[in-house]
XYZ file of C-alpha atoms in Angstrom:
210
model
C 87.313 86.867 77.979
C 89.282 87.978 81.913
C 85.928 87.144 83.834
C 84.629 83.881 82.277
C 88.212 82.480 83.334
C 87.866 84.188 87.325
C 84.149 82.639 87.453
C 85.241 79.614 86.455
C 88.009 79.801 89.131
C 85.614 80.715 91.493
C 83.419 77.647 91.091
C 85.614 75.271 90.544
C 87.456 76.667 94.502
C 83.301 76.852 96.072
C 82.566 73.037 94.585
C 85.863 72.226 97.225
C 84.208 72.487 99.471
C 84.217 75.986 100.091
C 83.892 76.685 104.008
C 83.257 80.259 103.160
C 84.636 83.362 101.814
C 86.287 87.352 101.816
C 85.787 89.927 100.076
C 88.501 92.831 100.593
C 90.504 95.969 99.314
C 93.864 97.128 99.379
C 94.815 100.778 99.267
C 99.095 100.798 98.518
C 102.002 101.928 96.498
C 102.984 100.488 93.568
C 106.620 100.849 92.654
C 107.723 100.279 88.984
C 110.968 99.038 86.832
C 113.010 101.019 85.129
C 115.429 100.992 81.876
C 119.593 102.662 82.281
C 122.024 103.149 79.199
C 122.541 99.706 79.694
C 120.045 98.354 78.199
C 120.637 100.004 74.855
C 120.800 98.733 71.551
C 123.224 99.855 68.942
C 123.366 103.788 68.446
C 121.421 104.764 71.961
C 121.913 104.607 74.982
C 117.902 104.988 77.086
C 117.014 105.631 80.178
C 113.821 106.050 81.251
C 111.605 105.714 85.357
C 108.075 105.903 86.289
C 107.505 107.938 89.910
C 105.840 105.542 92.296
C 101.921 106.082 93.131
C 99.140 105.022 95.463
C 96.800 102.312 93.304
C 94.142 100.435 94.908
C 92.547 96.716 94.022
C 89.704 94.904 94.886
C 90.059 90.935 96.123
C 87.613 88.239 96.313
C 88.375 84.828 97.794
C 86.726 82.283 98.678
C 88.236 79.974 101.841
C 88.329 76.231 100.333
C 90.579 74.224 103.686
C 89.891 76.423 106.887
C 91.730 73.946 109.928
C 93.961 74.272 113.371
C 96.965 73.793 111.002
C 95.324 76.972 109.362
C 92.731 78.421 105.831
C 93.613 78.180 101.891
C 92.201 81.048 99.896
C 91.965 80.867 95.896
C 91.145 84.775 95.245
C 90.804 86.238 92.021
C 91.464 90.589 92.054
C 91.191 93.251 89.854
C 92.998 97.060 89.686
C 91.314 99.775 87.458
C 93.776 101.479 85.477
C 96.447 103.659 87.149
C 98.002 107.222 85.662
C 101.483 106.963 86.510
C 103.527 109.595 85.530
C 106.677 107.987 82.905
C 109.833 109.870 81.971
C 111.611 108.585 78.785
C 114.528 110.071 77.094
C 117.724 109.061 74.342
C 121.071 109.193 74.500
C 122.453 109.008 70.597
C 125.690 107.100 71.163
C 126.988 107.205 66.801
C 128.731 110.614 67.651
C 129.963 112.703 70.040
C 128.105 115.424 70.449
C 124.714 114.139 69.544
C 121.950 116.214 71.730
C 119.369 114.098 73.663
C 115.675 113.656 73.512
C 113.813 113.634 75.801
C 110.231 112.304 76.323
C 109.402 115.454 78.585
C 106.476 113.439 81.852
C 104.342 110.860 79.993
C 101.305 109.155 81.088
C 101.937 105.845 82.101
C 99.263 103.299 82.471
C 98.507 100.377 84.156
C 96.301 98.179 85.685
C 95.904 94.427 85.825
C 93.326 91.398 86.600
C 94.873 88.520 88.260
C 94.327 84.544 89.554
C 96.177 83.990 93.320
C 95.921 81.111 96.439
C 97.537 81.583 99.513
C 97.579 80.634 103.158
C 97.336 82.281 106.322
C 98.637 80.447 109.571
C 95.788 79.989 112.266
C 96.156 82.104 115.863
C 94.884 86.154 116.582
C 97.050 87.829 114.155
C 98.044 85.540 111.263
C 100.162 85.677 108.560
C 99.672 84.737 105.298
C 102.208 84.477 102.438
C 100.174 83.750 98.559
C 101.394 84.014 94.438
C 98.743 85.578 91.596
C 99.503 85.481 88.497
C 98.472 89.461 87.259
C 98.099 89.976 83.733
C 98.811 93.278 83.147
C 97.773 95.975 80.701
C 100.447 98.744 80.381
C 100.255 101.274 77.812
C 102.941 104.292 76.973
C 102.143 106.910 74.859
C 104.314 107.982 71.888
C 107.318 111.234 72.323
C 109.890 112.597 70.747
C 111.814 109.791 72.553
C 109.940 106.589 72.095
C 106.819 105.311 70.079
C 103.500 103.816 71.444
C 103.231 101.215 72.738
C 100.322 98.340 74.803
C 101.537 95.539 76.098
C 99.173 92.780 78.382
C 101.421 90.029 79.856
C 100.994 87.991 82.632
C 103.147 87.782 86.091
C 103.672 85.956 87.930
C 103.703 88.169 91.651
C 104.790 87.208 95.540
C 102.340 88.133 97.891
C 103.222 88.438 101.486
C 101.003 90.139 104.875
C 99.646 89.873 108.503
C 95.775 90.049 109.037
C 93.833 90.689 112.431
C 90.408 88.922 111.873
C 87.686 89.788 113.920
C 86.442 86.348 115.416
C 82.483 85.474 115.818
C 79.431 87.115 114.284
C 77.708 86.769 110.831
C 80.296 89.413 108.683
C 83.595 89.239 110.145
C 85.949 92.337 109.361
C 89.623 91.617 108.663
C 92.641 93.960 108.556
C 96.250 93.466 107.167
C 99.276 95.630 105.843
C 100.540 93.413 102.955
C 103.997 93.418 100.359
C 104.099 92.376 96.799
C 106.791 91.543 94.295
C 107.246 90.827 90.998
C 108.285 87.817 90.312
C 109.161 88.206 86.341
C 110.873 91.479 85.117
C 112.516 92.668 82.452
C 114.780 94.893 80.644
C 114.427 95.737 77.516
C 114.576 99.066 75.313
C 112.803 97.501 72.080
C 109.841 97.625 74.343
C 110.328 100.696 77.300
C 106.703 99.909 78.188
C 107.197 96.210 79.280
C 110.189 97.084 80.360
C 108.421 99.962 83.017
C 105.716 97.872 84.429
C 105.271 97.341 88.381
C 107.467 95.670 90.512
C 107.114 95.671 93.771
C 103.659 97.277 96.273
C 103.246 97.608 99.743
C 99.933 98.114 100.968
C 96.865 98.167 103.455
C 94.320 95.270 103.327
C 90.118 95.740 104.663
C 88.242 93.565 103.964
C 84.887 91.594 105.745
C 84.693 87.676 105.887
C 81.154 85.673 105.600
């Protein structure tokens, strides 16, 4: 479903007098959400966290406007499923002295497809800001402390960066650094997989412009 959506999106972009396209990849560090005792339900107090992990993603963008005032791009992006280490525990609160139940290390899996739009300023070093809609899929396996859960959620992310493009040539390299932040977060003990999903990311970007 997403490849068709992405194809339609880029076809529309190319029809809007596209100036060229850009393919790039990012390598960065992703951080995740957490659960605390205050997020619990009557009878128990949960806690959960996911260790930050290194992620790789790919992006294909169309430049639909490139003027002295800057450039406007639309893009689709993909992050393959990445495994991070999660830990989950539950402390029963119905009676004093009950032991805490720990999950031990869990393989928390996450990945996404995304559609987005971004703007870059003109100049030798270009500042950029963008808005992406990430269709994030997360998977949390079952343990003694939690049930298995898989969830796919559309999450808006804001993205900013600094970029250094080559000025001439048919194939023009571009490098940069980016940071992203999820604009929608949840903290729900009944659905820990979604609550632990990625919250922020800092990455290096390298690509080529055609």
